[in-house]
PDB file of C-alpha atoms in Angstrom:
ATOM      1  CA  MET A1196      37.274  23.015 -35.205  1.00 71.00           C
ATOM      2  CA  GLN A1197      34.070  24.412 -33.692  1.00 74.00           C
ATOM      3  CA  ASP A1198      34.721  27.536 -31.622  1.00 88.00           C
ATOM      4  CA  PHE A1199      34.665  27.595 -27.831  1.00 94.00           C
ATOM      5  CA  SER A1200      31.421  29.558 -27.537  1.00 94.00           C
ATOM      6  CA  ARG A1201      29.410  27.003 -29.520  1.00 93.00           C
ATOM      7  CA  THR A1202      31.113  24.122 -27.713  1.00 95.00           C
ATOM      8  CA  TRP A1203      30.183  25.734 -24.391  1.00 97.00           C
ATOM      9  CA  LEU A1204      26.570  26.240 -25.437  1.00 96.00           C
ATOM     10  CA  GLU A1205      26.366  22.584 -26.488  1.00 96.00           C
ATOM     11  CA  ALA A1206      27.670  21.553 -23.052  1.00 97.00           C
ATOM     12  CA  VAL A1207      25.119  23.786 -21.318  1.00 97.00           C
ATOM     13  CA  ASN A1208      22.285  22.403 -23.417  1.00 97.00           C
ATOM     14  CA  ASP A1209      23.421  18.811 -22.909  1.00 97.00           C
ATOM     15  CA  ILE A1210      23.469  19.179 -19.128  1.00 98.00           C
ATOM     16  CA  LEU A1211      20.118  20.983 -18.981  1.00 97.00           C
ATOM     17  CA  THR A1212      18.516  18.398 -21.282  1.00 97.00           C
ATOM     18  CA  ASN A1213      20.210  15.164 -20.282  1.00 97.00           C
ATOM     19  CA  GLY A1214      21.842  15.809 -16.916  1.00 98.00           C
ATOM     20  CA  ASP A1215      20.869  13.741 -13.898  1.00 97.00           C
ATOM     21  CA  PRO A1216      19.751  15.471 -10.673  1.00 97.00           C
ATOM     22  CA  VAL A1217      22.535  15.236  -8.089  1.00 96.00           C
ATOM     23  CA  ALA A1218      22.819  17.262  -4.874  1.00 97.00           C
ATOM     24  CA  PRO A1219      26.326  17.237  -3.336  1.00 95.00           C
ATOM     25  CA  ARG A1220      26.316  19.051   0.012  1.00 93.00           C
ATOM     26  CA  GLY A1221      22.558  19.470  -0.432  1.00 96.00           C
ATOM     27  CA  LYS A1222      22.930  21.808  -3.464  1.00 96.00           C
ATOM     28  CA  MET A1223      20.898  20.652  -6.455  1.00 97.00           C
ATOM     29  CA  THR A1224      22.672  20.283  -9.781  1.00 97.00           C
ATOM     30  CA  ARG A1225      22.187  18.603 -13.115  1.00 98.00           C
ATOM     31  CA  GLU A1226      25.216  16.467 -13.918  1.00 98.00           C
ATOM     32  CA  ILE A1227      26.751  14.520 -16.789  1.00 98.00           C
ATOM     33  CA  PRO A1228      29.648  12.225 -15.863  1.00 96.00           C
ATOM     34  CA  GLN A1229      32.896  11.868 -17.806  1.00 95.00           C
ATOM     35  CA  ARG A1230      32.347  14.662 -20.335  1.00 96.00           C
ATOM     36  CA  THR A1231      35.125  16.056 -22.536  1.00 97.00           C
ATOM     37  CA  ILE A1232      35.212  19.364 -24.393  1.00 97.00           C
ATOM     38  CA  VAL A1233      37.785  20.255 -27.044  1.00 97.00           C
ATOM     39  CA  VAL A1234      38.903  23.866 -27.500  1.00 97.00           C
ATOM     40  CA  ASN A1235      41.239  25.704 -29.881  1.00 96.00           C
ATOM     41  CA  MET A1236      43.645  27.290 -27.379  1.00 96.00           C
ATOM     42  CA  ARG A1237      44.330  30.245 -29.665  1.00 95.00           C
ATOM     43  CA  LYS A1238      40.644  31.186 -29.283  1.00 94.00           C
ATOM     44  CA  PRO A1239      40.137  30.659 -25.545  1.00 94.00           C
ATOM     45  CA  VAL A1240      37.675  33.442 -24.684  1.00 93.00           C
ATOM     46  CA  LEU A1241      33.962  32.712 -24.335  1.00 94.00           C
ATOM     47  CA  ARG A1242      31.958  35.225 -26.373  1.00 91.00           C
ATOM     48  CA  VAL A1243      28.314  34.731 -25.502  1.00 93.00           C
ATOM     49  CA  PRO A1244      26.760  38.135 -24.690  1.00 90.00           C
ATOM     50  CA  ASP A1245      24.268  36.786 -22.135  1.00 93.00           C
ATOM     51  CA  ARG A1246      27.076  35.159 -20.135  1.00 94.00           C
ATOM     52  CA  SER A1247      28.555  38.234 -18.499  1.00 90.00           C
ATOM     53  CA  LEU A1248      32.218  37.667 -17.632  1.00 92.00           C
ATOM     54  CA  SER A1249      34.867  39.730 -15.879  1.00 91.00           C
ATOM     55  CA  TYR A1250      37.739  40.016 -18.344  1.00 91.00           C
ATOM     56  CA  LYS A1251      39.820  41.816 -15.748  1.00 92.00           C
ATOM     57  CA  PHE A1252      39.457  38.880 -13.374  1.00 95.00           C
ATOM     58  CA  MET A1253      40.079  36.444 -16.220  1.00 95.00           C
ATOM     59  CA  ALA A1254      43.468  38.026 -16.887  1.00 95.00           C
ATOM     60  CA  ALA A1255      44.180  38.573 -13.186  1.00 96.00           C
ATOM     61  CA  GLU A1256      43.576  34.927 -12.327  1.00 98.00           C
ATOM     62  CA  ALA A1257      45.754  33.694 -15.199  1.00 98.00           C
ATOM     63  CA  PHE A1258      48.568  36.039 -14.115  1.00 98.00           C
ATOM     64  CA  TRP A1259      48.121  34.967 -10.477  1.00 98.00           C
ATOM     65  CA  ILE A1260      48.356  31.287 -11.378  1.00 98.00           C
ATOM     66  CA  LEU A1261      51.291  31.613 -13.773  1.00 98.00           C
ATOM     67  CA  THR A1262      53.325  33.539 -11.190  1.00 98.00           C
ATOM     68  CA  GLY A1263      52.803  30.765  -8.636  1.00 98.00           C
ATOM     69  CA  ASP A1264      50.804  32.939  -6.246  1.00 98.00           C
ATOM     70  CA  ASP A1265      48.408  31.607  -3.617  1.00 98.00           C
ATOM     71  CA  ARG A1266      47.702  34.750  -1.571  1.00 98.00           C
ATOM     72  CA  VAL A1267      44.223  36.138  -1.006  1.00 98.00           C
ATOM     73  CA  GLU A1268      45.379  39.771  -1.052  1.00 97.00           C
ATOM     74  CA  THR A1269      46.729  39.553  -4.617  1.00 98.00           C
ATOM     75  CA  ILE A1270      43.582  38.129  -6.250  1.00 98.00           C
ATOM     76  CA  ALA A1271      40.702  39.357  -4.045  1.00 97.00           C
ATOM     77  CA  PRO A1272      40.720  42.919  -5.525  1.00 96.00           C
ATOM     78  CA  TYR A1273      39.553  41.390  -8.825  1.00 95.00           C
ATOM     79  CA  ASN A1274      36.857  39.103  -7.382  1.00 95.00           C
ATOM     80  CA  SER A1275      35.206  40.108  -4.129  1.00 89.00           C
ATOM     81  CA  ARG A1276      33.771  36.629  -3.458  1.00 94.00           C
ATOM     82  CA  ILE A1277      36.910  34.565  -3.961  1.00 96.00           C
ATOM     83  CA  LYS A1278      38.220  35.244  -0.455  1.00 96.00           C
ATOM     84  CA  ASP A1279      35.304  33.183   0.916  1.00 96.00           C
ATOM     85  CA  PHE A1280      37.136  30.040  -0.253  1.00 96.00           C
ATOM     86  CA  SER A1281      40.231  30.682   1.854  1.00 97.00           C
ATOM     87  CA  ASP A1282      40.427  28.828   5.166  1.00 97.00           C
ATOM     88  CA  ASP A1283      42.496  31.470   6.941  1.00 97.00           C
ATOM     89  CA  GLY A1284      41.847  34.614   4.891  1.00 96.00           C
ATOM     90  CA  GLU A1285      45.490  34.726   3.811  1.00 97.00           C
ATOM     91  CA  ARG A1286      46.162  31.853   1.399  1.00 98.00           C
ATOM     92  CA  PHE A1287      44.268  29.249  -0.637  1.00 98.00           C
ATOM     93  CA  PHE A1288      44.857  25.594   0.164  1.00 98.00           C
ATOM     94  CA  GLY A1289      44.038  24.423  -3.368  1.00 97.00           C
ATOM     95  CA  ALA A1290      45.744  27.207  -5.365  1.00 98.00           C
ATOM     96  CA  TYR A1291      46.975  25.951  -8.725  1.00 98.00           C
ATOM     97  CA  GLY A1292      49.898  28.351  -9.087  1.00 98.00           C
ATOM     98  CA  PRO A1293      52.446  26.917  -6.630  1.00 98.00           C
ATOM     99  CA  LYS A1294      51.927  23.376  -7.936  1.00 98.00           C
ATOM    100  CA  ILE A1295      52.135  24.437 -11.579  1.00 98.00           C
ATOM    101  CA  VAL A1296      55.199  26.662 -11.246  1.00 98.00           C
ATOM    102  CA  ALA A1297      57.064  24.029  -9.207  1.00 98.00           C
ATOM    103  CA  GLN A1298      56.527  21.411 -11.928  1.00 98.00           C
ATOM    104  CA  LEU A1299      57.016  23.567 -15.046  1.00 98.00           C
ATOM    105  CA  PRO A1300      60.791  22.890 -15.295  1.00 98.00           C
ATOM    106  CA  TYR A1301      60.025  19.166 -15.443  1.00 98.00           C
ATOM    107  CA  ILE A1302      57.473  19.726 -18.228  1.00 98.00           C
ATOM    108  CA  ILE A1303      59.898  21.789 -20.294  1.00 97.00           C
ATOM    109  CA  GLU A1304      62.760  19.327 -19.772  1.00 97.00           C
ATOM    110  CA  LYS A1305      60.610  16.369 -20.837  1.00 97.00           C
ATOM    111  CA  LEU A1306      59.408  18.053 -24.010  1.00 96.00           C
ATOM    112  CA  GLN A1307      62.863  19.355 -24.895  1.00 95.00           C
ATOM    113  CA  THR A1308      64.446  15.945 -24.405  1.00 95.00           C
ATOM    114  CA  ASP A1309      61.780  14.002 -26.307  1.00 95.00           C
ATOM    115  CA  GLU A1310      59.274  15.930 -28.409  1.00 93.00           C
ATOM    116  CA  ASP A1311      57.078  12.814 -28.624  1.00 96.00           C
ATOM    117  CA  SER A1312      57.074  12.272 -24.851  1.00 97.00           C
ATOM    118  CA  ARG A1313      53.921  11.107 -23.094  1.00 97.00           C
ATOM    119  CA  GLN A1314      55.361  11.895 -19.654  1.00 98.00           C
ATOM    120  CA  ALA A1315      55.088  15.698 -19.588  1.00 98.00           C
ATOM    121  CA  GLY A1316      52.493  15.902 -16.841  1.00 98.00           C
ATOM    122  CA  LEU A1317      51.880  17.767 -13.616  1.00 98.00           C
ATOM    123  CA  THR A1318      49.498  17.163 -10.745  1.00 98.00           C
ATOM    124  CA  ILE A1319      47.403  19.687  -8.846  1.00 98.00           C
ATOM    125  CA  TRP A1320      45.350  17.372  -6.637  1.00 97.00           C
ATOM    126  CA  ARG A1321      46.449  17.067  -2.996  1.00 96.00           C
ATOM    127  CA  GLU A1322      46.439  13.527  -1.655  1.00 95.00           C
ATOM    128  CA  CYS A1323      43.942  12.982   1.158  1.00 96.00           C
ATOM    129  CA  PRO A1324      42.981  16.665   1.431  1.00 95.00           C
ATOM    130  CA  PRO A1325      41.971  17.826   4.909  1.00 96.00           C
ATOM    131  CA  GLN A1326      38.681  19.544   5.686  1.00 96.00           C
ATOM    132  CA  THR A1327      38.956  22.742   3.628  1.00 97.00           C
ATOM    133  CA  LYS A1328      36.902  25.253   1.669  1.00 96.00           C
ATOM    134  CA  ASP A1329      39.294  24.913  -1.277  1.00 97.00           C
ATOM    135  CA  VAL A1330      39.602  21.335  -2.555  1.00 97.00           C
ATOM    136  CA  PRO A1331      41.228  21.557  -6.025  1.00 97.00           C
ATOM    137  CA  CYS A1332      38.883  20.801  -8.918  1.00 98.00           C
ATOM    138  CA  THR A1333      41.751  19.885 -11.247  1.00 98.00           C
ATOM    139  CA  VAL A1334      43.623  16.630 -10.760  1.00 98.00           C
ATOM    140  CA  ALA A1335      46.299  16.682 -13.468  1.00 98.00           C
ATOM    141  CA  ILE A1336      47.433  18.290 -16.716  1.00 98.00           C
ATOM    142  CA  PHE A1337      49.443  16.497 -19.400  1.00 98.00           C
ATOM    143  CA  PHE A1338      51.060  18.116 -22.426  1.00 98.00           C
ATOM    144  CA  ASN A1339      52.178  16.603 -25.705  1.00 98.00           C
ATOM    145  CA  ILE A1340      53.514  17.932 -28.992  1.00 98.00           C
ATOM    146  CA  ARG A1341      51.982  16.507 -32.129  1.00 97.00           C
ATOM    147  CA  GLY A1342      52.417  17.984 -35.591  1.00 95.00           C
ATOM    148  CA  GLY A1343      54.169  21.067 -34.221  1.00 95.00           C
ATOM    149  CA  LYS A1344      51.239  21.862 -31.895  1.00 97.00           C
ATOM    150  CA  LEU A1345      51.241  21.724 -28.115  1.00 98.00           C
ATOM    151  CA  ASN A1346      48.101  20.004 -26.839  1.00 98.00           C
ATOM    152  CA  ALA A1347      46.949  20.079 -23.226  1.00 98.00           C
ATOM    153  CA  HIS A1348      44.954  17.279 -21.595  1.00 98.00           C
ATOM    154  CA  VAL A1349      43.244  18.412 -18.396  1.00 98.00           C
ATOM    155  CA  PHE A1350      41.559  16.000 -15.994  1.00 98.00           C
ATOM    156  CA  MET A1351      39.106  17.448 -13.474  1.00 98.00           C
ATOM    157  CA  ARG A1352      37.144  15.781 -10.690  1.00 98.00           C
ATOM    158  CA  SER A1353      34.501  18.516 -10.862  1.00 98.00           C
ATOM    159  CA  SER A1354      33.678  21.153 -13.471  1.00 98.00           C
ATOM    160  CA  ASP A1355      30.962  23.795 -13.164  1.00 98.00           C
ATOM    161  CA  VAL A1356      30.124  24.597 -16.780  1.00 98.00           C
ATOM    162  CA  TRP A1357      28.595  27.973 -15.841  1.00 97.00           C
ATOM    163  CA  LEU A1358      30.931  29.413 -13.201  1.00 95.00           C
ATOM    164  CA  GLY A1359      34.175  27.564 -13.849  1.00 97.00           C
ATOM    165  CA  ILE A1360      34.649  26.518 -17.470  1.00 98.00           C
ATOM    166  CA  PRO A1361      34.772  30.035 -19.038  1.00 97.00           C
ATOM    167  CA  TYR A1362      37.704  30.918 -16.761  1.00 98.00           C
ATOM    168  CA  ASP A1363      39.323  27.470 -16.630  1.00 98.00           C
ATOM    169  CA  VAL A1364      39.603  27.234 -20.415  1.00 98.00           C
ATOM    170  CA  PHE A1365      41.334  30.615 -20.499  1.00 96.00           C
ATOM    171  CA  ASN A1366      43.696  29.725 -17.635  1.00 98.00           C
ATOM    172  CA  PHE A1367      44.723  26.374 -19.108  1.00 98.00           C
ATOM    173  CA  SER A1368      45.171  27.980 -22.524  1.00 98.00           C
ATOM    174  CA  MET A1369      47.396  30.721 -21.104  1.00 97.00           C
ATOM    175  CA  LEU A1370      49.426  28.068 -19.273  1.00 98.00           C
ATOM    176  CA  SER A1371      49.888  26.317 -22.609  1.00 98.00           C
ATOM    177  CA  HIS A1372      50.897  29.600 -24.249  1.00 98.00           C
ATOM    178  CA  LEU A1373      53.535  29.939 -21.529  1.00 98.00           C
ATOM    179  CA  VAL A1374      54.799  26.387 -22.101  1.00 98.00           C
ATOM    180  CA  CYS A1375      55.068  27.133 -25.828  1.00 97.00           C
ATOM    181  CA  GLY A1376      57.010  30.314 -25.103  1.00 97.00           C
ATOM    182  CA  LEU A1377      59.441  28.561 -22.775  1.00 97.00           C
ATOM    183  CA  LEU A1378      60.008  25.826 -25.352  1.00 96.00           C
ATOM    184  CA  ASN A1379      60.424  28.310 -28.203  1.00 95.00           C
ATOM    185  CA  GLU A1380      63.186  30.164 -26.352  1.00 90.00           C
ATOM    186  CA  HIS A1381      65.405  27.190 -27.206  1.00 81.00           C
ATOM    187  CA  ARG A1382      64.094  26.406 -30.696  1.00 78.00           C
ATOM    188  CA  LEU A1383      64.663  27.812 -34.168  1.00 71.00           C
ATOM    189  CA  THR A1384      61.814  30.009 -35.409  1.00 71.00           C
ATOM    190  CA  ALA A1385      61.064  27.496 -38.163  1.00 73.00           C
ATOM    191  CA  ASN A1386      60.516  24.819 -35.511  1.00 84.00           C
ATOM    192  CA  ALA A1387      58.438  26.929 -33.112  1.00 92.00           C
ATOM    193  CA  VAL A1388      55.649  25.150 -31.253  1.00 96.00           C
ATOM    194  CA  SER A1389      52.235  26.814 -31.227  1.00 96.00           C
ATOM    195  CA  PRO A1390      49.173  26.197 -29.022  1.00 97.00           C
ATOM    196  CA  GLY A1391      46.960  23.400 -30.297  1.00 98.00           C
ATOM    197  CA  LYS A1392      43.939  21.799 -28.669  1.00 98.00           C
ATOM    198  CA  LEU A1393      42.769  21.716 -25.073  1.00 98.00           C
ATOM    199  CA  PHE A1394      41.051  18.454 -24.139  1.00 98.00           C
ATOM    200  CA  LEU A1395      39.240  19.058 -20.857  1.00 98.00           C
ATOM    201  CA  THR A1396      37.712  15.961 -19.252  1.00 98.00           C
ATOM    202  CA  ALA A1397      35.565  16.184 -16.121  1.00 98.00           C
ATOM    203  CA  ALA A1398      34.383  13.309 -13.935  1.00 98.00           C
ATOM    204  CA  SER A1399      31.433  15.561 -13.097  1.00 98.00           C
ATOM    205  CA  SER A1400      30.305  18.249 -15.529  1.00 98.00           C
ATOM    206  CA  HIS A1401      27.429  20.097 -13.921  1.00 98.00           C
ATOM    207  CA  LEU A1402      25.193  23.157 -13.545  1.00 98.00           C
ATOM    208  CA  TYR A1403      23.827  24.366 -10.226  1.00 98.00           C
ATOM    209  CA  GLU A1404      20.080  24.949 -10.024  1.00 98.00           C
ATOM    210  CA  THR A1405      20.702  28.621  -9.215  1.00 97.00           C
ATOM    211  CA  ASN A1406      22.155  29.069 -12.729  1.00 97.00           C
ATOM    212  CA  TRP A1407      19.614  27.069 -14.765  1.00 97.00           C
ATOM    213  CA  GLU A1408      17.433  29.998 -15.843  1.00 96.00           C
ATOM    214  CA  ASP A1409      20.392  32.196 -16.817  1.00 96.00           C
ATOM    215  CA  ALA A1410      21.893  29.268 -18.713  1.00 96.00           C
ATOM    216  CA  LYS A1411      18.657  28.801 -20.672  1.00 96.00           C
ATOM    217  CA  LEU A1412      18.761  32.444 -21.737  1.00 95.00           C
ATOM    218  CA  CYS A1413      22.253  31.916 -23.139  1.00 95.00           C
ATOM    219  CA  LEU A1414      21.059  29.137 -25.430  1.00 94.00           C
ATOM    220  CA  ALA A1415      19.286  31.757 -27.555  1.00 88.00           C
ATOM    221  CA  SER A1416      22.295  34.087 -27.594  1.00 84.00           C
ATOM    222  CA  GLN A1417      24.038  35.225 -30.725  1.00 82.00           C
ATOM    223  CA  VAL A1418      27.610  33.921 -30.672  1.00 86.00           C
ATOM    224  CA  LEU A1419      30.233  36.561 -31.424  1.00 83.00           C
ATOM    225  CA  ASP A1420      33.281  35.857 -33.564  1.00 82.00           C
ATOM    226  CA  GLN A1421      36.366  34.782 -31.667  1.00 81.00           C
ATOM    227  CA  VAL A1422      39.756  36.445 -31.996  1.00 82.00           C
ATOM    228  CA  GLU A1423      42.991  34.444 -32.213  1.00 89.00           C
ATOM    229  CA  THR A1424      45.729  35.171 -29.717  1.00 90.00           C
ATOM    230  CA  PRO A1425      48.725  36.835 -31.420  1.00 89.00           C
ATOM    231  CA  LYS A1426      51.972  34.974 -32.037  1.00 92.00           C
ATOM    232  CA  LEU A1427      53.929  36.994 -29.478  1.00 92.00           C
ATOM    233  CA  LEU A1428      51.775  35.580 -26.690  1.00 93.00           C
ATOM    234  CA  TRP A1429      53.024  32.056 -27.349  1.00 93.00           C
ATOM    235  CA  ASN A1430      56.516  32.989 -28.506  1.00 93.00           C
ATOM    236  CA  ASP A1431      57.609  35.346 -25.735  1.00 94.00           C
ATOM    237  CA  PRO A1432      56.866  34.438 -22.085  1.00 96.00           C
ATOM    238  CA  THR A1433      57.715  37.950 -20.873  1.00 96.00           C
ATOM    239  CA  TYR A1434      55.293  39.528 -23.331  1.00 95.00           C
ATOM    240  CA  LEU A1435      52.537  37.088 -22.329  1.00 95.00           C
ATOM    241  CA  MET A1436      52.890  37.970 -18.658  1.00 96.00           C
ATOM    242  CA  SER A1437      53.078  41.704 -19.329  1.00 95.00           C
ATOM    243  CA  GLU A1438      49.878  41.564 -21.420  1.00 93.00           C
ATOM    244  CA  LEU A1439      47.985  39.658 -18.726  1.00 94.00           C
ATOM    245  CA  LYS A1440      49.152  42.160 -16.136  1.00 94.00           C
ATOM    246  CA  MET A1441      48.180  45.083 -18.374  1.00 92.00           C
ATOM    247  CA  ILE A1442      44.638  43.736 -18.820  1.00 92.00           C
ATOM    248  CA  ARG A1443      44.392  43.006 -15.096  1.00 93.00           C
ATOM    249  CA  ASP A1444      45.334  46.595 -14.276  1.00 92.00           C
ATOM    250  CA  SER A1445      43.274  48.297 -17.003  1.00 86.00           C
ATOM    251  CA  ARG A1446      39.920  49.995 -16.610  1.00 76.00           C
ATOM    252  CA  PRO A1447      36.984  47.532 -16.852  1.00 66.00           C
ATOM    253  CA  GLY A1448      35.918  48.703 -20.307  1.00 64.00           C
ATOM    254  CA  ASP A1449      39.461  48.627 -21.672  1.00 65.00           C
ATOM    255  CA  ALA A1450      39.961  45.046 -20.500  1.00 60.00           C
ATOM    256  CA  CYS A1451      37.817  43.889 -23.424  1.00 60.00           C
ATOM    257  CA  ARG A1452      39.998  45.338 -26.176  1.00 62.00           C
ATOM    258  CA  TRP A1453      42.412  42.410 -26.263  1.00 59.00           C
ATOM    259  CA  TRP A1454      39.621  40.166 -27.595  1.00 55.00           C
ATOM    260  CA  GLY A1455      37.952  42.764 -29.781  1.00 51.00           C
ATOM    261  CA  LEU A1456      34.888  42.953 -27.530  1.00 48.00           C
TER     262      LEU A1456
END
């Protein structure tokens, strides 16, 4: 399977080359409808040097989501701009964590009861959302086990390939690592489930005009090799969470070591 970095660059190039001009809320974008990317969830970190990412925030957001948190005070120290999307400065209306954590027991029960189930899904979208700064971009996530691999199928109404996808792919992959770990607690080692593919489908895959020039620079970037996540991360939920917390709390330069950067 092609690695995430090359898949991401293809998506960027496709939108810049073939995207239609669309301006929701008066902000110009180029957009491709109904686009799907496929990612190996054991290699979920974008490694394109000209796309500068915060690996501390990447780990912090994953930890925040997987603990079911929705508070501004627990994520804002890792991203100074994120608080601007809270309506009251205290919590986020569209936070993924509470919805995911509340539905995880159902996911695990479905997959334990029937490994071939097609019903192991959770929803993040809020029906008829009120006027808010934080309308969820993700609608639903479904999991299935095929050939001993856990695959995740994510459906998004809106996906910013520059700002969102590098972090979303990591978050959904870490969620899948957690699901694997929770399943493997009740399985023999020989029957352990490992992370498979992430299929991320967006009704709108887009790039804002403000990011077009930076995105073009990335197309000429040298892609760095990707590092696989170690087995303990998808076999031990406690270890996964402790590693995410450790990276979140590390010095900025040290946050890169987990991915060999």
